[in-house]
Short mmCIF file of C-alpha atoms and ligand atoms in Angstrom, two decimals:
data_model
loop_
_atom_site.label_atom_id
_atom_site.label_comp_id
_atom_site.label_asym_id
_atom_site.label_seq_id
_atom_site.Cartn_x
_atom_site.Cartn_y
_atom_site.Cartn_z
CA UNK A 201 127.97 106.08 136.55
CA UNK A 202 130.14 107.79 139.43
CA UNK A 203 133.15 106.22 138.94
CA UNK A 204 134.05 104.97 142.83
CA UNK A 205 136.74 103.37 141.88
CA UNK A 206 139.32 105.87 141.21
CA UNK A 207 142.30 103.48 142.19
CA UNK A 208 141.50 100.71 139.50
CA UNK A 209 143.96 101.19 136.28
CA UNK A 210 143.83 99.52 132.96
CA UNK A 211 147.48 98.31 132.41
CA UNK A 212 149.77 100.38 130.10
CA UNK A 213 153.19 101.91 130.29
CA UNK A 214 151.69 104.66 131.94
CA UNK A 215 150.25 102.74 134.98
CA UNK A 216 153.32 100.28 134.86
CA UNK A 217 155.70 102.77 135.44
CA UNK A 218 153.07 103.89 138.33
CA UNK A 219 153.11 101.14 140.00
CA UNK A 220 157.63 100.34 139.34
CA UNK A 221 157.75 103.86 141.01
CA UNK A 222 155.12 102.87 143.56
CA UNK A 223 157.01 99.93 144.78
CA UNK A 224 160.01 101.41 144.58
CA UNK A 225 159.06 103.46 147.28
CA UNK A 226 157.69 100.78 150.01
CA UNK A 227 154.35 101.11 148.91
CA UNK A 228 151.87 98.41 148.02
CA UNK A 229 149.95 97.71 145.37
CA UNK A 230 146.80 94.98 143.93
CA UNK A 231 148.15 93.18 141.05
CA UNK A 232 146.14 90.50 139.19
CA UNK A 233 147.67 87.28 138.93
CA UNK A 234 145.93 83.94 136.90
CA UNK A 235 145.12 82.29 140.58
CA UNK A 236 143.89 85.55 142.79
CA UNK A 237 144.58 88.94 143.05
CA UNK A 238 147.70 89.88 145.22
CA UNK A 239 148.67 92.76 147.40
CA UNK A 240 152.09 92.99 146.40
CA UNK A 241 155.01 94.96 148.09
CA UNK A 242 158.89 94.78 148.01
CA UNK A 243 160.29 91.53 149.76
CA UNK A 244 163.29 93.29 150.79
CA UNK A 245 161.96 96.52 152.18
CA UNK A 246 160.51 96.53 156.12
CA UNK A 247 157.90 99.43 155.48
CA UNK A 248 156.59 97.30 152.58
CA UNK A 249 155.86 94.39 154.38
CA UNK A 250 154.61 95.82 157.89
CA UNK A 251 151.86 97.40 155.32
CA UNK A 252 150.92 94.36 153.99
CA UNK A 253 150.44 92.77 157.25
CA UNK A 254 148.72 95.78 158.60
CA UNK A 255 146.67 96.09 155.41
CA UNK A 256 145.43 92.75 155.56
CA UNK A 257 144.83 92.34 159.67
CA UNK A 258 146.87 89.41 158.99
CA UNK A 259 148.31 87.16 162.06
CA UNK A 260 152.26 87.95 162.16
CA UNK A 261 152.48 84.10 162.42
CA UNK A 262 150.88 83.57 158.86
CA UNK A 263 154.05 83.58 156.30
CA UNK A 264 153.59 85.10 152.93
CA UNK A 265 154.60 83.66 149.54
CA UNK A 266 157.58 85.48 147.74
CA UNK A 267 157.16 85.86 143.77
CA UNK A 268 159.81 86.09 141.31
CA UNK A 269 160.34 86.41 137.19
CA UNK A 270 162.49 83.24 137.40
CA UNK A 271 164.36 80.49 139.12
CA UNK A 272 167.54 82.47 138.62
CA UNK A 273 166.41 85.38 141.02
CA UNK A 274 164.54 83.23 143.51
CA UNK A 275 168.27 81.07 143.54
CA UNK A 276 169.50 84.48 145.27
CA UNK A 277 167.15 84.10 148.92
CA UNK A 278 166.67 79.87 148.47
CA UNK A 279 167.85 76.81 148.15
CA UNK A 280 166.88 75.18 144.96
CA UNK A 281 167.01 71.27 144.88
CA UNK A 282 166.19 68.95 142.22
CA UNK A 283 162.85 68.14 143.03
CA UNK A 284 162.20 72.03 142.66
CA UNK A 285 164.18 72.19 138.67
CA UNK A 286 161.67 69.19 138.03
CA UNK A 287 158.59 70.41 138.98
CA UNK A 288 159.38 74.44 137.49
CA UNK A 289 160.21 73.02 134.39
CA UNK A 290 156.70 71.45 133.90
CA UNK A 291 154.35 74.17 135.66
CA UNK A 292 156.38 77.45 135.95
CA UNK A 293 155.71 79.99 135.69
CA UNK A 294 152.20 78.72 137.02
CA UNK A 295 149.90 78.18 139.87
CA UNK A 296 152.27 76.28 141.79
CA UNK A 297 154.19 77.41 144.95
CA UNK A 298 157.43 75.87 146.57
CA UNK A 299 158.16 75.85 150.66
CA UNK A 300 162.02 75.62 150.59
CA UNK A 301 165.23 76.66 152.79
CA UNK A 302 165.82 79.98 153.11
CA UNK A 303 169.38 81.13 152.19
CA UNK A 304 171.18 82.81 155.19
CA UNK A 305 172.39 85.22 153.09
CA UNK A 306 168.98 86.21 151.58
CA UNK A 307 167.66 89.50 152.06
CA UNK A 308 163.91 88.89 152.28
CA UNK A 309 162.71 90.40 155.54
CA UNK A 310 162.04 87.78 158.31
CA UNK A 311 158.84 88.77 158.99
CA UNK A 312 157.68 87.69 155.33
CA UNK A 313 158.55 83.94 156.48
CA UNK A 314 157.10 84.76 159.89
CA UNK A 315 160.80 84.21 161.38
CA UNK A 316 160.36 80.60 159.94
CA UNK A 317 163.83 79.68 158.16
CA UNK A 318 161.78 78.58 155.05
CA UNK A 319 160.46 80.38 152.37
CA UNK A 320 157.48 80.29 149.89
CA UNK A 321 158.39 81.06 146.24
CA UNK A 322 156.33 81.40 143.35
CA UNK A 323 156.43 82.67 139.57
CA UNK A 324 153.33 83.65 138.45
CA UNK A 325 152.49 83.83 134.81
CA UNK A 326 150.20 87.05 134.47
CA UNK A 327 151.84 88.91 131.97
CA UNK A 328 151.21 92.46 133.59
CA UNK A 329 153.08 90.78 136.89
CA UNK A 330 155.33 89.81 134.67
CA UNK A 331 155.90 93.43 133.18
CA UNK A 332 156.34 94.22 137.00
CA UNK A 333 159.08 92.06 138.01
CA UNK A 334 161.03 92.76 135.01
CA UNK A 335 161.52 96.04 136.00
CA UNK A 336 162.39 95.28 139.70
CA UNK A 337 165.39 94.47 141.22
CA UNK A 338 163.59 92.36 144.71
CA UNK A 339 161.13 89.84 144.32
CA UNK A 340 157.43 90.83 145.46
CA UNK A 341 156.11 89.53 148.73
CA UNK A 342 152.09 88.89 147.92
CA UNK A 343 149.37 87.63 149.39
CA UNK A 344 146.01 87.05 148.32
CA UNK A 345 144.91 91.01 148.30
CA UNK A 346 141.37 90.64 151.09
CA UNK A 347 141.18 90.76 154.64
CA UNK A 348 142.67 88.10 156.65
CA UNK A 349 140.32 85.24 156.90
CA UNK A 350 137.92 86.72 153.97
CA UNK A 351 138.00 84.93 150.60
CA UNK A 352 140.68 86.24 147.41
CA UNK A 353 139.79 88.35 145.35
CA UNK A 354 139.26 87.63 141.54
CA UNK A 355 139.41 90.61 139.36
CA UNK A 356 140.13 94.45 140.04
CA UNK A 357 136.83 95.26 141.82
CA UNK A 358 137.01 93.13 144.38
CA UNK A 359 140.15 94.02 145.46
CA UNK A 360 139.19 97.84 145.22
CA UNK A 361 136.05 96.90 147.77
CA UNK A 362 137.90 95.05 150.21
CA UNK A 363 140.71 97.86 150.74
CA UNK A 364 138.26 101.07 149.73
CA UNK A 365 140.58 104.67 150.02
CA UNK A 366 143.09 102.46 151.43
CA UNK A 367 144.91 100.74 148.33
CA UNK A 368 145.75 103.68 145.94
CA UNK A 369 146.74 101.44 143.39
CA UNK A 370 145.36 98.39 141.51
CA UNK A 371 146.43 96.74 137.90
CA UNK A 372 142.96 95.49 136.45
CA UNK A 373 144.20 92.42 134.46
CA UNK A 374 140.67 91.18 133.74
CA UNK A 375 139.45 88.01 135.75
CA UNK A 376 141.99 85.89 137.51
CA UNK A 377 141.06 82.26 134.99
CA UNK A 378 141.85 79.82 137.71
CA UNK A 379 140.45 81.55 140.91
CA UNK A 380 141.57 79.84 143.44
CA UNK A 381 145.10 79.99 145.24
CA UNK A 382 148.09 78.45 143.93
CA UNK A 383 148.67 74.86 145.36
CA UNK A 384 151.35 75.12 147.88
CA UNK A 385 154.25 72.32 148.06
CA UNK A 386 157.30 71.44 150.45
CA UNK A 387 160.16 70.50 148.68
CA UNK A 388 161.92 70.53 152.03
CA UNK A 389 162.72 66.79 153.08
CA UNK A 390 159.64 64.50 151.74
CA UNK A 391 157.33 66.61 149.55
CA UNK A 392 154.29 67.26 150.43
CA UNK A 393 151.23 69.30 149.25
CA UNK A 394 150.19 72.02 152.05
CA UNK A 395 147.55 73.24 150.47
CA UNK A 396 145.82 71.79 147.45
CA UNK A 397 145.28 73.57 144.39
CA UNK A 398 144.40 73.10 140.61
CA UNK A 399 147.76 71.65 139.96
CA UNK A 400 146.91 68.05 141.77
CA UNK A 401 149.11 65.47 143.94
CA UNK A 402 148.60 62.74 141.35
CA UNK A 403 149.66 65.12 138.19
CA UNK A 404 152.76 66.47 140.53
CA UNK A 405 153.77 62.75 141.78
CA UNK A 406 154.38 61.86 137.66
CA UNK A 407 157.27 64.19 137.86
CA UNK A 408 158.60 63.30 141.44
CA UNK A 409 161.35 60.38 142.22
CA UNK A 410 159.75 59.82 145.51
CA UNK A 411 156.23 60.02 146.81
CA UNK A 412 154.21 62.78 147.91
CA UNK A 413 153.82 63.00 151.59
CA UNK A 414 149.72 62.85 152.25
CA UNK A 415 149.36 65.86 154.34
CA UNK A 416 149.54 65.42 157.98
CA UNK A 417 146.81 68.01 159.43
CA UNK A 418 148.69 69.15 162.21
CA UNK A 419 151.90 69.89 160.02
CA UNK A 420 150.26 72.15 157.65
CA UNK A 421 150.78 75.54 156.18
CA UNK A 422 151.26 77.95 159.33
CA UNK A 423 148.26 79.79 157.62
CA UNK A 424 146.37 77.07 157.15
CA UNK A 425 143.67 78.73 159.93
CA UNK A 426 140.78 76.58 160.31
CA UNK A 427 138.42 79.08 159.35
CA UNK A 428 139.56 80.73 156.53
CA UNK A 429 137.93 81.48 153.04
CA UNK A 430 135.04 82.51 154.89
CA UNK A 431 132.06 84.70 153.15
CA UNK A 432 131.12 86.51 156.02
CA UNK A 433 128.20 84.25 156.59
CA UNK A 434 127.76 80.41 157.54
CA UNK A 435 128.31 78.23 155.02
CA UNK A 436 126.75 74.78 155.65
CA UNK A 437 127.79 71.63 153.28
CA UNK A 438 126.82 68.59 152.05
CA UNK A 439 123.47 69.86 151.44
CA UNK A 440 120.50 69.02 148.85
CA UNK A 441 118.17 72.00 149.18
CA UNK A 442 117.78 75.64 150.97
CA UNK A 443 114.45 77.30 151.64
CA UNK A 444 113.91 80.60 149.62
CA UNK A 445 115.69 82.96 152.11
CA UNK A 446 118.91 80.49 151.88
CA UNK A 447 121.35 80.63 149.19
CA UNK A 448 121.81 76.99 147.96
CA UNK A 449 125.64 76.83 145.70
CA UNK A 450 124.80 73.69 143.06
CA UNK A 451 126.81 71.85 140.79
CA UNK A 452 125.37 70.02 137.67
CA UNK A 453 122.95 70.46 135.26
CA UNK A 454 120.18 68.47 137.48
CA UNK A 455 119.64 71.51 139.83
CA UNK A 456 116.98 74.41 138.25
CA UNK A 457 117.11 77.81 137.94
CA UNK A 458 116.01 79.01 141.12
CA UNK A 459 116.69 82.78 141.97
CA UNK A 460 118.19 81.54 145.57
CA UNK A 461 120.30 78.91 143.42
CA UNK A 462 123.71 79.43 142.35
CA UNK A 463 125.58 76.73 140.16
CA UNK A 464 128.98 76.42 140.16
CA UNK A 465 129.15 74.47 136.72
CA UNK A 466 126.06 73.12 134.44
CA UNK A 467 128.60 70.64 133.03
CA UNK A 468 129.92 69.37 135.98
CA UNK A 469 133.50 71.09 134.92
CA UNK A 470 135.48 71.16 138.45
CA UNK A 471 137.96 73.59 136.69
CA UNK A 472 134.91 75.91 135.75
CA UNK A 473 133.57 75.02 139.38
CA UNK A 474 137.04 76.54 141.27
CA UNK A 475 136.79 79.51 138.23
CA UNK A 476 133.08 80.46 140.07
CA UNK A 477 133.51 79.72 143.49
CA UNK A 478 134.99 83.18 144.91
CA UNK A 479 133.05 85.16 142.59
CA UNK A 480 129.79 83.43 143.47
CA UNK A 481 130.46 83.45 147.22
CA UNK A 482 130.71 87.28 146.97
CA UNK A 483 127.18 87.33 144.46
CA UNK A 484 125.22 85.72 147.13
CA UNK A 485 126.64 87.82 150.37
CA UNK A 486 125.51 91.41 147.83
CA UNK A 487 122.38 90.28 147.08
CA UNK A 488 121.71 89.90 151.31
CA UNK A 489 121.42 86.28 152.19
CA UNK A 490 122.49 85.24 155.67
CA UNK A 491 123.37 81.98 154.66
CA UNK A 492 124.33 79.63 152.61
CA UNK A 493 123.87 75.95 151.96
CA UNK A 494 125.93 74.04 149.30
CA UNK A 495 125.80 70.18 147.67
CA UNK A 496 128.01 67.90 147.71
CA UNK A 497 130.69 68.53 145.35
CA UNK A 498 132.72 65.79 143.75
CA UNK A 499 135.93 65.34 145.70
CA UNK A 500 138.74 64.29 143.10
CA UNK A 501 141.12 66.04 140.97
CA UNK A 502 140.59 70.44 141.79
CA UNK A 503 137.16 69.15 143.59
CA UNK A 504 139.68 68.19 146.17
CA UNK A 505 140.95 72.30 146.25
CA UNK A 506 137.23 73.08 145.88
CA UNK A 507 136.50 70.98 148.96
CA UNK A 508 139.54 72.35 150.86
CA UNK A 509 138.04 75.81 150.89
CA UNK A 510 134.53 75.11 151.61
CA UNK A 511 135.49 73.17 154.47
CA UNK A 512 137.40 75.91 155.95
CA UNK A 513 134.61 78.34 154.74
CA UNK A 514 132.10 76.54 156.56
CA UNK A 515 134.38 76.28 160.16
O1 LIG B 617 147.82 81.90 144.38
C1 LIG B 617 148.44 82.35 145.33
O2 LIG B 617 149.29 81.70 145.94
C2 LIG B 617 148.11 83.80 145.75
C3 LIG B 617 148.59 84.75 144.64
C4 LIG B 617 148.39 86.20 145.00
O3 LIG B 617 149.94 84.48 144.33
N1 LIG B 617 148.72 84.10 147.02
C5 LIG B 617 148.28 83.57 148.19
O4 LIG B 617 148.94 84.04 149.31
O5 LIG B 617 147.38 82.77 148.24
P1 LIG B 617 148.36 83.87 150.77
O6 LIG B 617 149.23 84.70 151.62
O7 LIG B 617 146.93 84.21 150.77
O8 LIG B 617 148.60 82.36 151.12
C6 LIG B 617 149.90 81.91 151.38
C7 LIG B 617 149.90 80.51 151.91
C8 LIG B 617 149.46 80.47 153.35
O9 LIG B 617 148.65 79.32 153.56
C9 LIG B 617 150.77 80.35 154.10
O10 LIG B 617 150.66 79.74 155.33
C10 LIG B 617 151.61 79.52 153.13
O11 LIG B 617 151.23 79.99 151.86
N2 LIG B 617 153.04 79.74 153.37
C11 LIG B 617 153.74 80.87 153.15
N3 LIG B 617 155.02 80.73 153.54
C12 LIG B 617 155.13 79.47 154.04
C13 LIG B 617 156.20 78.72 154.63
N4 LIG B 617 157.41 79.24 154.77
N5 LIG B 617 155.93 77.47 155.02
C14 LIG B 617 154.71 76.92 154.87
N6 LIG B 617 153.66 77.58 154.33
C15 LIG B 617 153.86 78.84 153.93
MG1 LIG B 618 145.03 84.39 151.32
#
C-alpha cells in the first residue's frame, strides 16, 4: 500500500524527542489523548497558538482548553479552589476539564482564553501525552485536532485526513477508548457542567459540598456553537427507519444487519455507544451517503453526552 500518511509516527523515544523539539519551536503537533485527538501547541508561545487557530478555521471567540502533567503546574496560570482538589483527586488525570480564574500573573497567551479572564485546564491521562509534558516546561494548549465545527478525531488517521500536508506531525496512540470530549466544568462561583461528558453531573455532585448548577443554555461554553459536531451531512434524530440510500445510526440488539444500518452498541452499552459515535459518523460520510437518520438514544448517564452531540450535529 502507498503509504499516504507519511506524518503518522508510532511513539518511541525517537518520535518523542521529535515532537519535544517540535514544540519547542512553536510548532504544532496531533497527539492522541483517551477522549479525542488534540492539536497541541505551546500555551505560552504566540506563533503556537495563532497556528492552532488558523489550523483549525476556528472562531477567535472559541477558548481552548490548557493541559498540564499536574495540579502543581496548572497552580502556576490558575486559581485552584477546593472544589477543584476534590474533584482532581477522584478523576485526574482523566476526562474531566475545569473553567477557573486565570492568574494575572500567568503566562498563557490571551488569545488561548479568547481574552476571557478564565481558563480551561485539563490533565489528560494518555501516557504518550504524558511522556510529552514531562519533558516541557509550558503546558499545551489543545483542542480537539479537526476543522472547526467538524467532529474529533479518534485515532491517528483521522487526524492525518482532516489536516493532509498540513500537520507534519502526529503521535499514533491507538484509538482514543472514550471518544468523545472531556466533560467541561466551572468551578468558578456555583459549579456547573458546560458541556457534558462521560464523567456525569450525578457521579461529580457525590464529591461536591454544594449542588451542580443545571446548565443555563444561554451561559454556556463560549464554543458551545449550535451546530457543531457536524458530519458534513444532515443528521436527522429521533428516527425509527431510513430508506436504503439513508444511513440509519441504531442502538440495541433489536435493529438487523442492514448494509445502510450502523449500530452504535448491540448491548445497549452507552459507554460503547460514545466509544462508536465519531468513528461511525465518519464510516457512513466514506461510504457516500447524504444523510443520515438516527433512533432515539437513551438519554441518562453518557446518553446525555451522546445526546448533546447529536443535537448539535443535527442543527
Ligand atoms: O477532551 C477534550 O477536552 C479534547 C482533548 C483534545 O483534550 N479537547 C477539546 O477541546 O475538546 P475543544 O477546543 O474542541 O473544546 C474546548 C471546549 C469548548 O467548548 C470551549 O468553549 C470550552 O472548552 N472552553 C475553553 N475555555 C473555556 C473557558 N475559559 N470558559 C468556558 N468554556 C471554555
Ligand atoms: Mg472541538
Amino acid at each position: 500500500m502507498k503509504n499516504i500518511y507519511s506524518n503518522i509516527f508510532s511513539f518511541n523515544k525517537k518520535t518523542l524527542n521529535k515532537s519535544v523539539a517540535s514544540l519547542k519551536k512553536g510548532n504544532v503537533v496531533g497527539l492522541p489523548t483517551e477522549t479525542v485527538y488534540g492539536l497541541a501547541g505551546n500555551a505560552y508561545s504566540k506563533k503556537a497558538v495563532k497556528k492552532i487557530y488558523s489550523m483549525k478555521k476556528r472562531p477567535k471567540k472559541n477558548p481552548l482548553i490548557v493541559h498540564y502533567l499536574n495540579h502543581t503546574d496548572a497552580d502556576k496560570d490558575v486559581i485552584l479552589n477546593n472544589d477543584f482538589y476534590r474533584l482532581y483527586k477522584i478523576f485526574c488525570p482523566g476526562p474531566i476539564t475545569f473553567v477557573l480564574k486565570k492568574k494575572n500573573k500567568s503566562k498563557i497567551q490571551s488569545l488561548v482564553a479568547a481574552n476571557l479572564d478564565s481558563l480551561a485546564i485539563r490533565f489528560p491521562s494518555h501516557t504518550t501525552t504524558r511522556s510529552v509534558l514531562k519533558r516541557l516546561n509550558f503546558p499545551l494548549a489543545m483542542p480537539s485536532a479537526n476543522m472547526a465545527s467538524g467532529i474529533s478525531p479518534v485515532n491517528a488517521y483521522d487526524v492525518a485526513n482532516e489536516f493532509k500536508k498540513k500537520i507534519e506531525l502526529v503521535i499514533n496512540g491507538g484509538d482514543s477508548k472514550i471518544g468523545l470530549e472531556s466533560t467541561v466544568i466551572s468551578l468558578i462561583d456555583k459549579p456547573q457542567i458546560l458541556r457534558p461528558g462521560v464523567i456525569g453531573l450525578k457521579t461529580i455532585d457525590k464529591f461536591l459540598k454544594v449542588k451542580i448548577i443545571k446548565t443555563n443554555s444561554s451561559i454556556r461554553s463560549p464554543g458551545m456553537m449550535k451546530k457543531h459536531y457536524s458530519p458534513g451531512i444532515p443528521v436527522i434524530l429521533n428516527q425509527k427507519s431510513a430508506k436504503e440510500n439513508c444511513a440509519l445510526i441504531t442502538f440495541g440488539k433489536r435493529y438487523k444487519d442492514r448494509p445502510n444500518f450502523f449500530n452504535l452498541s448491540k448491548n445497549s452499552d452507552l459507554k460503547e455507544a460514545a466509544s462508536n459515535l465519531y468513528k461511525t459518523f465518519r464510516k457512513i460520510k466514506n461510504q457516500g451517503y447524504k444523510k443520515i437518520h438516527v433512533v432515539k438514544i437513551p438519554n441518562k448517564d453518557i446518553g446525555i453526552a451522546i445526546n448533546d452531540r447529536l443535537k448539535r450535529a443535527s442543527n
